[in-house]
PDB file of C-alpha atoms in Angstrom:
ATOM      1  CA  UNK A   1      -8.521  14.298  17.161  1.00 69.00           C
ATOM      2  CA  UNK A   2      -7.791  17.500  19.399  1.00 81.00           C
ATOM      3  CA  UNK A   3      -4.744  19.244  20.942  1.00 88.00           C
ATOM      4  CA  UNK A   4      -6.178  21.022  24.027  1.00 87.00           C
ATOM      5  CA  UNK A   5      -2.397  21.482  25.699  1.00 94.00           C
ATOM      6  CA  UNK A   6       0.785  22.363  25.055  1.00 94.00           C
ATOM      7  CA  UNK A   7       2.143  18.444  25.687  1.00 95.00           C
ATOM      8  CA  UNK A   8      -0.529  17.303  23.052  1.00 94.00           C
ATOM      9  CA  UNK A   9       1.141  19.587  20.754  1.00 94.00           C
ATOM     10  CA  UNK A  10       4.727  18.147  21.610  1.00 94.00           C
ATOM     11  CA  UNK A  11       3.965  14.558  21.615  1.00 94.00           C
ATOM     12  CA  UNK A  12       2.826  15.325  17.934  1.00 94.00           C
ATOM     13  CA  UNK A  13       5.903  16.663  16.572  1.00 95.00           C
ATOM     14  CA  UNK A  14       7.682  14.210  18.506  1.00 96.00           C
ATOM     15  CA  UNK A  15       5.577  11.462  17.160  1.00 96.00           C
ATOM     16  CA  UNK A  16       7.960  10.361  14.294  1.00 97.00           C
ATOM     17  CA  UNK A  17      11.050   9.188  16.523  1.00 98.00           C
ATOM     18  CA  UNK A  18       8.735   6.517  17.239  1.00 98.00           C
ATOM     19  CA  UNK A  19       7.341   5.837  13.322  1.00 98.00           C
ATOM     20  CA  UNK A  20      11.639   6.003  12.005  1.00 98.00           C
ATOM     21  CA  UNK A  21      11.853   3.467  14.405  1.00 98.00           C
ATOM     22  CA  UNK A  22       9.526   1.274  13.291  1.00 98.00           C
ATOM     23  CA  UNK A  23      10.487   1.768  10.318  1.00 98.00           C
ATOM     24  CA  UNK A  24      13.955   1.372  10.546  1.00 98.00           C
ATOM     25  CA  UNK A  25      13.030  -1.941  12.319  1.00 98.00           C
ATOM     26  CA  UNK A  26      11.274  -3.188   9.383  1.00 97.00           C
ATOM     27  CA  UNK A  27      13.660  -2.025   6.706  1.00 97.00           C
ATOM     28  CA  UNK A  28      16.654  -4.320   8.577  1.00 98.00           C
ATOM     29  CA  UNK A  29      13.467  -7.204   8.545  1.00 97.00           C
ATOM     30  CA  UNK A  30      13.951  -7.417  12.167  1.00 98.00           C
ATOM     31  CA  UNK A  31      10.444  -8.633  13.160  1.00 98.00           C
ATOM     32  CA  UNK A  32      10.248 -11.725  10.832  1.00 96.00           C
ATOM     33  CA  UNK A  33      14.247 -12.374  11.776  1.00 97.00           C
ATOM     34  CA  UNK A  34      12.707 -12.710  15.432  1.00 98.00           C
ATOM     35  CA  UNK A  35       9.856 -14.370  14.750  1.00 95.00           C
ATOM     36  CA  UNK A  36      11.616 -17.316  14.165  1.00 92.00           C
ATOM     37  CA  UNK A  37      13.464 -17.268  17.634  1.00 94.00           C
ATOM     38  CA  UNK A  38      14.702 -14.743  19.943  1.00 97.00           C
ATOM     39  CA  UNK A  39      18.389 -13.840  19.613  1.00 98.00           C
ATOM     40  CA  UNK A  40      21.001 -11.442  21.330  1.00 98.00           C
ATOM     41  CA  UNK A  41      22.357  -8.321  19.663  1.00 98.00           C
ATOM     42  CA  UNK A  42      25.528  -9.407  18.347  1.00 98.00           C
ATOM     43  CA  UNK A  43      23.982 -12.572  16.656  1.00 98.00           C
ATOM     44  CA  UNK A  44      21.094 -10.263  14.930  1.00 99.00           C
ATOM     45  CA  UNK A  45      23.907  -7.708  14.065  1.00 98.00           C
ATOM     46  CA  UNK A  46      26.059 -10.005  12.001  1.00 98.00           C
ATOM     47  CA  UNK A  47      22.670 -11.188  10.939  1.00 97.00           C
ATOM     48  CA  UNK A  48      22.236  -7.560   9.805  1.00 98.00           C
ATOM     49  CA  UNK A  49      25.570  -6.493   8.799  1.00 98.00           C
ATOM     50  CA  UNK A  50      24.471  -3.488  11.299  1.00 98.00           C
ATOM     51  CA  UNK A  51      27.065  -1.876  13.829  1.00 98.00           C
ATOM     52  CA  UNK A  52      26.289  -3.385  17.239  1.00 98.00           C
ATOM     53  CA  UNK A  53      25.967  -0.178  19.021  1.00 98.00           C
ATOM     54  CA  UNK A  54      23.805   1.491  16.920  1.00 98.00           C
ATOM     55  CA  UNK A  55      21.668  -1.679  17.048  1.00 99.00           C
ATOM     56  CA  UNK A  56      21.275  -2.225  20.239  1.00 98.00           C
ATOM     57  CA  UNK A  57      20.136   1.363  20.621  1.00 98.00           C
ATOM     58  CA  UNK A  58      17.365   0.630  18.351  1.00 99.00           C
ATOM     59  CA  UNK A  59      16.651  -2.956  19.411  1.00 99.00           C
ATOM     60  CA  UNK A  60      15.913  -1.025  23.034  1.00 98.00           C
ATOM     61  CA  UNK A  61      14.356   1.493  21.659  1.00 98.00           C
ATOM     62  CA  UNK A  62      11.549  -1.101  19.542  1.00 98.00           C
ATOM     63  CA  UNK A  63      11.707  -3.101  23.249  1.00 98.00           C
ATOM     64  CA  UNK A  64      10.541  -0.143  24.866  1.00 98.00           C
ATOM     65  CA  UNK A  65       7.590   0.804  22.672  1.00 97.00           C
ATOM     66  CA  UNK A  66       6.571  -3.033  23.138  1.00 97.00           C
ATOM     67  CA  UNK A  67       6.885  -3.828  19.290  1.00 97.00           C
ATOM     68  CA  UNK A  68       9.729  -6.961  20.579  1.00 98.00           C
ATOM     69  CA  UNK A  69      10.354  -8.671  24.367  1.00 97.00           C
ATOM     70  CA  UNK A  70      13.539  -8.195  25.504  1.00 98.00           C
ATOM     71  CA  UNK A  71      14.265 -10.972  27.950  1.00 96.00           C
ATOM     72  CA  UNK A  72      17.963 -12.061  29.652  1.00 95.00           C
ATOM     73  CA  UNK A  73      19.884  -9.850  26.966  1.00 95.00           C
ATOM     74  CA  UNK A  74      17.907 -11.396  23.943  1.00 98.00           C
ATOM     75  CA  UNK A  75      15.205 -10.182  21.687  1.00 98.00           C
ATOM     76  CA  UNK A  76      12.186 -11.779  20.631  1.00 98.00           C
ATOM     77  CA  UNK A  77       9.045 -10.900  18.468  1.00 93.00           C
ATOM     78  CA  UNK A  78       6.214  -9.654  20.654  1.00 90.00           C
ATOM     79  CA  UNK A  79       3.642 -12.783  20.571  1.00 89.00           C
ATOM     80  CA  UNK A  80       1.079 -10.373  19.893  1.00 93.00           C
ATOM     81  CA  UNK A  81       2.713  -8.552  17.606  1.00 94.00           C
ATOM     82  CA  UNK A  82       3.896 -11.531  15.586  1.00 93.00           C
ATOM     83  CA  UNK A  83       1.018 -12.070  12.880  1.00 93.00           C
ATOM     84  CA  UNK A  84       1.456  -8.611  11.708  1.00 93.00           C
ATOM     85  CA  UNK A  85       4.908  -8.107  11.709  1.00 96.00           C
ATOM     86  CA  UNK A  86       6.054 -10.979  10.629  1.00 94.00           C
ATOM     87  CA  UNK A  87       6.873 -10.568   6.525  1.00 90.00           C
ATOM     88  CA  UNK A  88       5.605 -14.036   5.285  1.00 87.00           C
ATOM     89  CA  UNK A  89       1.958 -13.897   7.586  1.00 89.00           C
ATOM     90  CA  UNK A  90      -1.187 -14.066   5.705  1.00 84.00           C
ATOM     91  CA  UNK A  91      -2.285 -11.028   8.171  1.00 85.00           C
ATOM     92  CA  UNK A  92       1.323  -9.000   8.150  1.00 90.00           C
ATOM     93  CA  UNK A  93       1.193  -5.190   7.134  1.00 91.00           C
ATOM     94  CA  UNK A  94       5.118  -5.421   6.770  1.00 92.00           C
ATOM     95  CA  UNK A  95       4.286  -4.292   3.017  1.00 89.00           C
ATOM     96  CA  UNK A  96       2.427  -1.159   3.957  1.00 89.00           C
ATOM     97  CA  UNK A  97       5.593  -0.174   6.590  1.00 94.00           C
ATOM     98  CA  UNK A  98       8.022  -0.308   3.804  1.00 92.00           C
ATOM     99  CA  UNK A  99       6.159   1.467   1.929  1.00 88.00           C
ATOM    100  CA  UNK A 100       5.598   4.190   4.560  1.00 92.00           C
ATOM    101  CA  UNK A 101       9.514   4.106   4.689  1.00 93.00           C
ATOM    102  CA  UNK A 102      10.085   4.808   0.943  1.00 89.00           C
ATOM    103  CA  UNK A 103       8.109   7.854   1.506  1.00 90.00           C
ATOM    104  CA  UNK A 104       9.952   9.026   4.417  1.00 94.00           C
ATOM    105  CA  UNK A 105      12.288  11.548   1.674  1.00 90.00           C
ATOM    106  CA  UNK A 106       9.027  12.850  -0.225  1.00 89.00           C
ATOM    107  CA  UNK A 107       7.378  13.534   2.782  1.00 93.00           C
ATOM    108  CA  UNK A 108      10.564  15.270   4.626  1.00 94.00           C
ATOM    109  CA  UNK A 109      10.442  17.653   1.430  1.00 93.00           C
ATOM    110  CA  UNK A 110       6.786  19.016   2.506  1.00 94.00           C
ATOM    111  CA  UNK A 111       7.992  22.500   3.180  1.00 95.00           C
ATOM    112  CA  UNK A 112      10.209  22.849   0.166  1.00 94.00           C
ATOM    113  CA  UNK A 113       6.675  21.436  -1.884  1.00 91.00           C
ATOM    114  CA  UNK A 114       5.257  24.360  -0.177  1.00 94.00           C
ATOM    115  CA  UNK A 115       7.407  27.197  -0.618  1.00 94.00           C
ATOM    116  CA  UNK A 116       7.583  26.142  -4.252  1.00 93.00           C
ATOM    117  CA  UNK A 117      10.947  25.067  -4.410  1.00 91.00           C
ATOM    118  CA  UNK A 118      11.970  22.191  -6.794  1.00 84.00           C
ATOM    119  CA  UNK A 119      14.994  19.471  -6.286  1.00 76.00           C
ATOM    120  CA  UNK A 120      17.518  19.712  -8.070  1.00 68.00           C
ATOM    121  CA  UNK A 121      18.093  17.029 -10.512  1.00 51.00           C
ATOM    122  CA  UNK A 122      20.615  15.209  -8.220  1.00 44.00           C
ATOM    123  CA  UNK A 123      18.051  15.269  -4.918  1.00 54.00           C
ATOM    124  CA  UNK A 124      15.032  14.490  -7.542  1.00 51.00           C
ATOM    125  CA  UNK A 125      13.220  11.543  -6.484  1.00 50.00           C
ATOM    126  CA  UNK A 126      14.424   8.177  -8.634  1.00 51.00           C
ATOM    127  CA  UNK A 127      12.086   5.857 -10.089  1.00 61.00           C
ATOM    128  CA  UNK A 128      10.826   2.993  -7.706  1.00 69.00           C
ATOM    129  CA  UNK A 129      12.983   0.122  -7.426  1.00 77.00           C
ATOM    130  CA  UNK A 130      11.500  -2.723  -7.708  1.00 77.00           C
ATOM    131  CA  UNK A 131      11.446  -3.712  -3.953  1.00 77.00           C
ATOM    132  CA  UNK A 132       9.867  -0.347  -3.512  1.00 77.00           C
ATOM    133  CA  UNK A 133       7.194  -1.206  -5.692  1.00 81.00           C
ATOM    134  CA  UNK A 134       6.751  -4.548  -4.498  1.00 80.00           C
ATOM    135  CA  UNK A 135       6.778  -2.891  -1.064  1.00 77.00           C
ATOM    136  CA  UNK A 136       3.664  -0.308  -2.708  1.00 79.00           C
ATOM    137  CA  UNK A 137       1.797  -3.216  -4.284  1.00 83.00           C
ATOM    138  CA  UNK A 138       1.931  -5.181  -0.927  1.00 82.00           C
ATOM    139  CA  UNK A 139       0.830  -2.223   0.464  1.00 78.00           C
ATOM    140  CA  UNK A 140      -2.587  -1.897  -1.979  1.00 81.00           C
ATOM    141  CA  UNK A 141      -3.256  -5.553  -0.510  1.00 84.00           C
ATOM    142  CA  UNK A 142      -2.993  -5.005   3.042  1.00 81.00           C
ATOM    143  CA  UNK A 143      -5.614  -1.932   2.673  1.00 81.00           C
ATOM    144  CA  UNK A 144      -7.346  -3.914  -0.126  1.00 86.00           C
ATOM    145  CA  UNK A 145      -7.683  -6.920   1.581  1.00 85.00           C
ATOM    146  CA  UNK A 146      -9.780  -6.765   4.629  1.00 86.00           C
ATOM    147  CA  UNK A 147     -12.284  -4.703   2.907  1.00 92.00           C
ATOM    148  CA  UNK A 148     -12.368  -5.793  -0.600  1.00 94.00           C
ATOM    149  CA  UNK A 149     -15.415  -8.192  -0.086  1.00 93.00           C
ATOM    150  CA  UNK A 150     -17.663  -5.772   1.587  1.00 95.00           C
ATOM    151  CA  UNK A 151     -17.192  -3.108  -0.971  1.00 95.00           C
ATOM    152  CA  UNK A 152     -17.815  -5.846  -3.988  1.00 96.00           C
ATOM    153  CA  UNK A 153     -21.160  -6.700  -1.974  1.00 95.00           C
ATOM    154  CA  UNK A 154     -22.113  -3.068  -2.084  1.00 94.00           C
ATOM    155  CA  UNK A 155     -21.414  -2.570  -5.636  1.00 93.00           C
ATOM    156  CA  UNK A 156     -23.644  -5.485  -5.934  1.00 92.00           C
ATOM    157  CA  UNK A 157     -21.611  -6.885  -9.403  1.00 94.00           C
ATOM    158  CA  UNK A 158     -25.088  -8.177 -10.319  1.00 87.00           C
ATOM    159  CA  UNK A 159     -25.218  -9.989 -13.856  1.00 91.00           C
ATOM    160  CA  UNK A 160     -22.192  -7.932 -15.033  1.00 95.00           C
ATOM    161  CA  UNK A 161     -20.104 -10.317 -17.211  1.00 97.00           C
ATOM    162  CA  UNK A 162     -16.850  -8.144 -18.359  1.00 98.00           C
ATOM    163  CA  UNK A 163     -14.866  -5.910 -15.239  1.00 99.00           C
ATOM    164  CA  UNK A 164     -11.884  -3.790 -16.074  1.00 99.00           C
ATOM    165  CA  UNK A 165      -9.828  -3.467 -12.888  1.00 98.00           C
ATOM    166  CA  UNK A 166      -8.047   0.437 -13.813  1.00 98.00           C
ATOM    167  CA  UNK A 167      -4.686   0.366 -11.767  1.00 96.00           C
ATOM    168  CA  UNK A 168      -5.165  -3.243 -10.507  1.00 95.00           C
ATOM    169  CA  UNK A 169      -2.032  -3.570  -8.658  1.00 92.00           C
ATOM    170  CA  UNK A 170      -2.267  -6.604  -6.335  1.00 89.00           C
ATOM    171  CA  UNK A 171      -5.342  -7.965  -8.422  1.00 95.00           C
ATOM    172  CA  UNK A 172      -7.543  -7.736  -4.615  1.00 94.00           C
ATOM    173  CA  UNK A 173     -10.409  -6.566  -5.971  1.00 96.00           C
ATOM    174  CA  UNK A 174     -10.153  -8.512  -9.116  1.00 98.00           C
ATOM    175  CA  UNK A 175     -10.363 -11.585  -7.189  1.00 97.00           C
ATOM    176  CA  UNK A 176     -13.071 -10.436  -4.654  1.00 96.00           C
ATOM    177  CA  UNK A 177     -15.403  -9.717  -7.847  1.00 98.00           C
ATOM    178  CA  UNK A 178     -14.564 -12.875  -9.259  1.00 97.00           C
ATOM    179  CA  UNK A 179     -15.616 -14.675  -6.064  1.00 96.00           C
ATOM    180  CA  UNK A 180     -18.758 -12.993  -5.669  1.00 96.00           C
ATOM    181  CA  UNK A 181     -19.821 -13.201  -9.778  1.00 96.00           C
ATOM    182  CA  UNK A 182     -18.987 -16.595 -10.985  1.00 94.00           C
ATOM    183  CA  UNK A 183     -19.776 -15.897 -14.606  1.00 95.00           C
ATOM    184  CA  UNK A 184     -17.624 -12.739 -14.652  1.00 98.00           C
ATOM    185  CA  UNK A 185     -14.503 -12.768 -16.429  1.00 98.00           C
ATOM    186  CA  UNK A 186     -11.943 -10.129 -15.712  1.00 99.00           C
ATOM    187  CA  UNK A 187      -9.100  -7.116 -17.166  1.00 99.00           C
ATOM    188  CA  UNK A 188      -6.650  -6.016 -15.022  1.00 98.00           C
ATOM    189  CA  UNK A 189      -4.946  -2.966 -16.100  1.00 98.00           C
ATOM    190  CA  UNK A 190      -1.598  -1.994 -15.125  1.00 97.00           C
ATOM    191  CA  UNK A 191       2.217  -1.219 -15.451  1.00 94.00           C
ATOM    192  CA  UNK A 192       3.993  -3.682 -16.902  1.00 94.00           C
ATOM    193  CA  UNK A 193       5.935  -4.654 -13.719  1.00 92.00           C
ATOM    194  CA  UNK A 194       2.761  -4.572 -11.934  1.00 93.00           C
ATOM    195  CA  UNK A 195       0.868  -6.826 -13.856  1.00 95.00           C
ATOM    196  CA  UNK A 196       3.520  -9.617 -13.571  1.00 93.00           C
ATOM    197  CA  UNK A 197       2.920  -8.877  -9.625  1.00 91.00           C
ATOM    198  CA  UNK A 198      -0.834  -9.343  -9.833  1.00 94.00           C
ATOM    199  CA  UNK A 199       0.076 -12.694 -11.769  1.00 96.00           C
ATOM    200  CA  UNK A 200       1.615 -13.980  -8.726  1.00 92.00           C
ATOM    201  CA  UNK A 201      -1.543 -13.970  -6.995  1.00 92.00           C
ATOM    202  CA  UNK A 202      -4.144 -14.204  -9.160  1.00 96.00           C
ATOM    203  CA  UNK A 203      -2.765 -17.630 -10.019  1.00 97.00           C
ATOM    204  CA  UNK A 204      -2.480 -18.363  -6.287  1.00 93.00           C
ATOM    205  CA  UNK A 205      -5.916 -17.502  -6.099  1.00 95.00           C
ATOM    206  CA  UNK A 206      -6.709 -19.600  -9.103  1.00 97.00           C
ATOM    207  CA  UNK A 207      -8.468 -17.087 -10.791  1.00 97.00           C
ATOM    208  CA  UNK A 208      -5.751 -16.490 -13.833  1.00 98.00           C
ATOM    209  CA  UNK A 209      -7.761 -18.574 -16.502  1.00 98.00           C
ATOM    210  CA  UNK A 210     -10.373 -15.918 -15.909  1.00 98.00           C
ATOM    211  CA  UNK A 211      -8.415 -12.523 -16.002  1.00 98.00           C
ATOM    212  CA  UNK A 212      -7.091 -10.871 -19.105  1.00 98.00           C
ATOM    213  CA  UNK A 213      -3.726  -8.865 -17.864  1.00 98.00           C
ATOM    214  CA  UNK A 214      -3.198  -6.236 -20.431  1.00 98.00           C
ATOM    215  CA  UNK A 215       0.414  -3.623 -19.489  1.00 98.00           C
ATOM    216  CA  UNK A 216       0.230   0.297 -20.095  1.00 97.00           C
ATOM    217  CA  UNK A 217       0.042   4.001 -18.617  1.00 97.00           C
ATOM    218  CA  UNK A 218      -3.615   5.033 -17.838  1.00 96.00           C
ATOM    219  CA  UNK A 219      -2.551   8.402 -18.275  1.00 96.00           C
ATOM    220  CA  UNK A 220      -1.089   7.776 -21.822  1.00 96.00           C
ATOM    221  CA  UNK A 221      -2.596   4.903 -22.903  1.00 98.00           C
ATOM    222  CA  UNK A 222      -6.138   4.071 -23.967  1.00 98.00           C
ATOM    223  CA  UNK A 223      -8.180   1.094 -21.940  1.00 98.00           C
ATOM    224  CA  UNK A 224      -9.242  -2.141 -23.527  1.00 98.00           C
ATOM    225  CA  UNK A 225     -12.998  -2.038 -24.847  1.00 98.00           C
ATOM    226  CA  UNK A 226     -16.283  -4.197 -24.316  1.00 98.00           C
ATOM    227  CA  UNK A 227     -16.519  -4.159 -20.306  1.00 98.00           C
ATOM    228  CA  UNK A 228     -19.918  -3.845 -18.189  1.00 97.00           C
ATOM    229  CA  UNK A 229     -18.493  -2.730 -15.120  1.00 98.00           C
ATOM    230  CA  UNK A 230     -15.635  -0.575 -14.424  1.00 98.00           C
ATOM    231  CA  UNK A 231     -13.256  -0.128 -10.910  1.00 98.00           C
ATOM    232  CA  UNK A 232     -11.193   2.629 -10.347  1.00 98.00           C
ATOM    233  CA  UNK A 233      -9.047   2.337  -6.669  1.00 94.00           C
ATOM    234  CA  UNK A 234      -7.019   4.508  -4.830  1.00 90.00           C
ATOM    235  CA  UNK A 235      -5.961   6.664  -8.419  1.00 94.00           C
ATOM    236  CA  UNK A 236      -8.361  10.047  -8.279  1.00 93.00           C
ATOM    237  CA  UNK A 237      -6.953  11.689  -5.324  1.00 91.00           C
ATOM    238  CA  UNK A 238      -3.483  11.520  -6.531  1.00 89.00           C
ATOM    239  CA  UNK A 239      -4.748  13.642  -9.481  1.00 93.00           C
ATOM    240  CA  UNK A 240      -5.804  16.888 -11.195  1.00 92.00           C
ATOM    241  CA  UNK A 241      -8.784  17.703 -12.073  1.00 93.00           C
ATOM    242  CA  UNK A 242      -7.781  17.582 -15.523  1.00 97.00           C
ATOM    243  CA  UNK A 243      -5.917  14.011 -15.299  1.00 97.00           C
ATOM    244  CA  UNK A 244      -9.144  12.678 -13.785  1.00 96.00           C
ATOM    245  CA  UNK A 245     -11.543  14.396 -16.311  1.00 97.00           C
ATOM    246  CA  UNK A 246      -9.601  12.255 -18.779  1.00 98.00           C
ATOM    247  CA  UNK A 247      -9.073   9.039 -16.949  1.00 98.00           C
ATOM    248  CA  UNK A 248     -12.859   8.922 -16.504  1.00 97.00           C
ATOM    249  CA  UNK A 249     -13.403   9.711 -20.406  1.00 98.00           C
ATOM    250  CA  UNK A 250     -11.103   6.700 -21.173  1.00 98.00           C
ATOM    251  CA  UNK A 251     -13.071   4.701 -18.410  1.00 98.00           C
ATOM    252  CA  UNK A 252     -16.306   5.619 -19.976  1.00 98.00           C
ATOM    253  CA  UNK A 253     -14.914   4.703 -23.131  1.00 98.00           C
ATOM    254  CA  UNK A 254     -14.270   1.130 -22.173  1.00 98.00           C
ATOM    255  CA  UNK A 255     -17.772   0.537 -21.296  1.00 98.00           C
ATOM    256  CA  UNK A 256     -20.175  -0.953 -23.683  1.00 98.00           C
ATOM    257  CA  UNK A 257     -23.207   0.953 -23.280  1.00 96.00           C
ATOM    258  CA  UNK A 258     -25.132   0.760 -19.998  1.00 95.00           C
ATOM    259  CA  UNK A 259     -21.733   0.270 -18.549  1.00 97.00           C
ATOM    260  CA  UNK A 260     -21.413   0.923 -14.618  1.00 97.00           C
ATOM    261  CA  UNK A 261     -18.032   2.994 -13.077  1.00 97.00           C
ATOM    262  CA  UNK A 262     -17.332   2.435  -9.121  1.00 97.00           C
ATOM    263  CA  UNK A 263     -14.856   4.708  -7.921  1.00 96.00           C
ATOM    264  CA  UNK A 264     -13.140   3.627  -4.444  1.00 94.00           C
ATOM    265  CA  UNK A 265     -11.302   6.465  -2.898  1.00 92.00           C
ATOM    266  CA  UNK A 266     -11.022   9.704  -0.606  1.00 85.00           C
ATOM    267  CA  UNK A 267     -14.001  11.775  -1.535  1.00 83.00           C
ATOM    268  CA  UNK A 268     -13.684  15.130  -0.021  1.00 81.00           C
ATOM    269  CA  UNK A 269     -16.436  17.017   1.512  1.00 83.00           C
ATOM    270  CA  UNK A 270     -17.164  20.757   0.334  1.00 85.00           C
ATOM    271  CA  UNK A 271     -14.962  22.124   2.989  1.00 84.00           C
ATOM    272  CA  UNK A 272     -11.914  20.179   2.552  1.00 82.00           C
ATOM    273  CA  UNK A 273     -11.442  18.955   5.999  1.00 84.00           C
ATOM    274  CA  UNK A 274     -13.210  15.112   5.918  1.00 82.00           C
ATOM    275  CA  UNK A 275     -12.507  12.415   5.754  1.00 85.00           C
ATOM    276  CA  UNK A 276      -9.275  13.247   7.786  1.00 83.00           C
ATOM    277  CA  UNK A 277      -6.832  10.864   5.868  1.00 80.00           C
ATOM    278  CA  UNK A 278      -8.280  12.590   2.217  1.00 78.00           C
ATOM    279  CA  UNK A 279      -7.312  16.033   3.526  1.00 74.00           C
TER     280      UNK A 279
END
């Protein structure tokens, strides 16, 4: 994308009144509270526990934008819309918004980052929570998801027996290899908290009588042995050079030999600029 005017330029910096409210919309779980049938302000406020007011600002504001219907002073889900936003939807990216929400601090700390300048130990960012991580997991799925089964046909799993899933998270890939090598059996590799998330839908997958979950720190920890075919998602361009130099060492050491290692992530080209979302 290109700025050629002044207004481009503005629109851009102005673009995140429109992602905070979005966001905000999500956090109070105000699509899936509409889904269900539309409702005034003052009955989705004490819904809420939010100040009318302030509300109803935001409910106009999300109205506007076309993310809900506003009809005879009441607020509905936007049909449309509906699939997506709507937290308990097969299709719903709700995960992925939280998640964009729990990084609103980290991200509004960019020109501190820059400058060098460290929070303090009472602004220092706190361990996830667990809905935050739940939020981050259901995040992995909703990219995972619609792509997993394309990118397990390119691998082409072959007669590999043994994967080792390296930061499995939701278990999406997991479950797309098992589908497409029936003989396979599976390791998924992750926090602990994690891998009792990946549980949850591995067994409503039916594939947990053919993964092994196994809890620890791929930066401390070494990986499980005796694998054919290693995947490593979404972990490399969150690192150093020298973190991944030794997460692929432990990878390669949890091959048998003749062991394959697929790496799905941003792979930057030599001037840094593409693909747009790696830079």
């Amino acid at each position: 994308m290109s700025y050629n005017s002044p207004e481009d330029v503005l629109r851009l910096a102005r673009n995140f009144m429109e992602s905070r409210i979005l966001l905000s919309g999500a956090e109070l779980n105000l699509f899936t509270i509409l889904s269900q049938a539309p409702l005034t302000a003052e009955e989705i406020a004490h819904r809420t526990g939010s100040d009318l007011r302030a509300l109803t600002i935001l409910l106009d504001a999300l109205a506007a934008m076309g993310l809900i219907s506003k009809e005879n002073n009441a607020y509905g889900c936007a049909s449309s819309l509906a699939p997506y936003l709507t937290a308990d939807r097969p299709a719903s990216v709700i995960p992925m918004i939280l998640h964009a929400a729990h990084l609103w601090l980290r991200w509004s700390r960019l020109t501190n980052v820059v400058k060098g300048i460290k929070a303090s130990e009472s602004n220092a960012r706190p361990s996830r929570t667990v809905d935050e991580l739940r939020a981050f997991i259901g995040a992995m799925h909703v990219v995972a998801e619609p792509q997993a089964r394309a990118i397990v046909s390119a691998v082409n799993p072959g007669s590999a027996k043994a994967l080792i899933d390296v930061g499995g998270a939701s278990g999406t890939y997991t479950i797309a290899f098992l589908h497409a090598a029936p003989g396979m059996r599976a390791t998924l590799f992750d926090m602990p908290e994690v891998v009792e998330m990946a549980r949850e839908r591995l067994s409503t997958a039916g594939m947990l009588n053919r993964v092994t979950l196994i809890s620890g720190d791929f930066y401390q920890d070494e990986l499980p042995r005796g694998h054919d075919l290693a995947f490593v998602s979404a972990i490399i361009h969150q690192n150093s050079t020298p973190q991944n130099v030794d997460l692929y060492k432990k990878v390669f050491r949890s091959l048998d030999q003749g062991g394959r290692i697929v790496i799905r992530d941003h792979v930057m080209d030599s001037d840094r600029l593409h693909p747009k979302d790696g830079a």
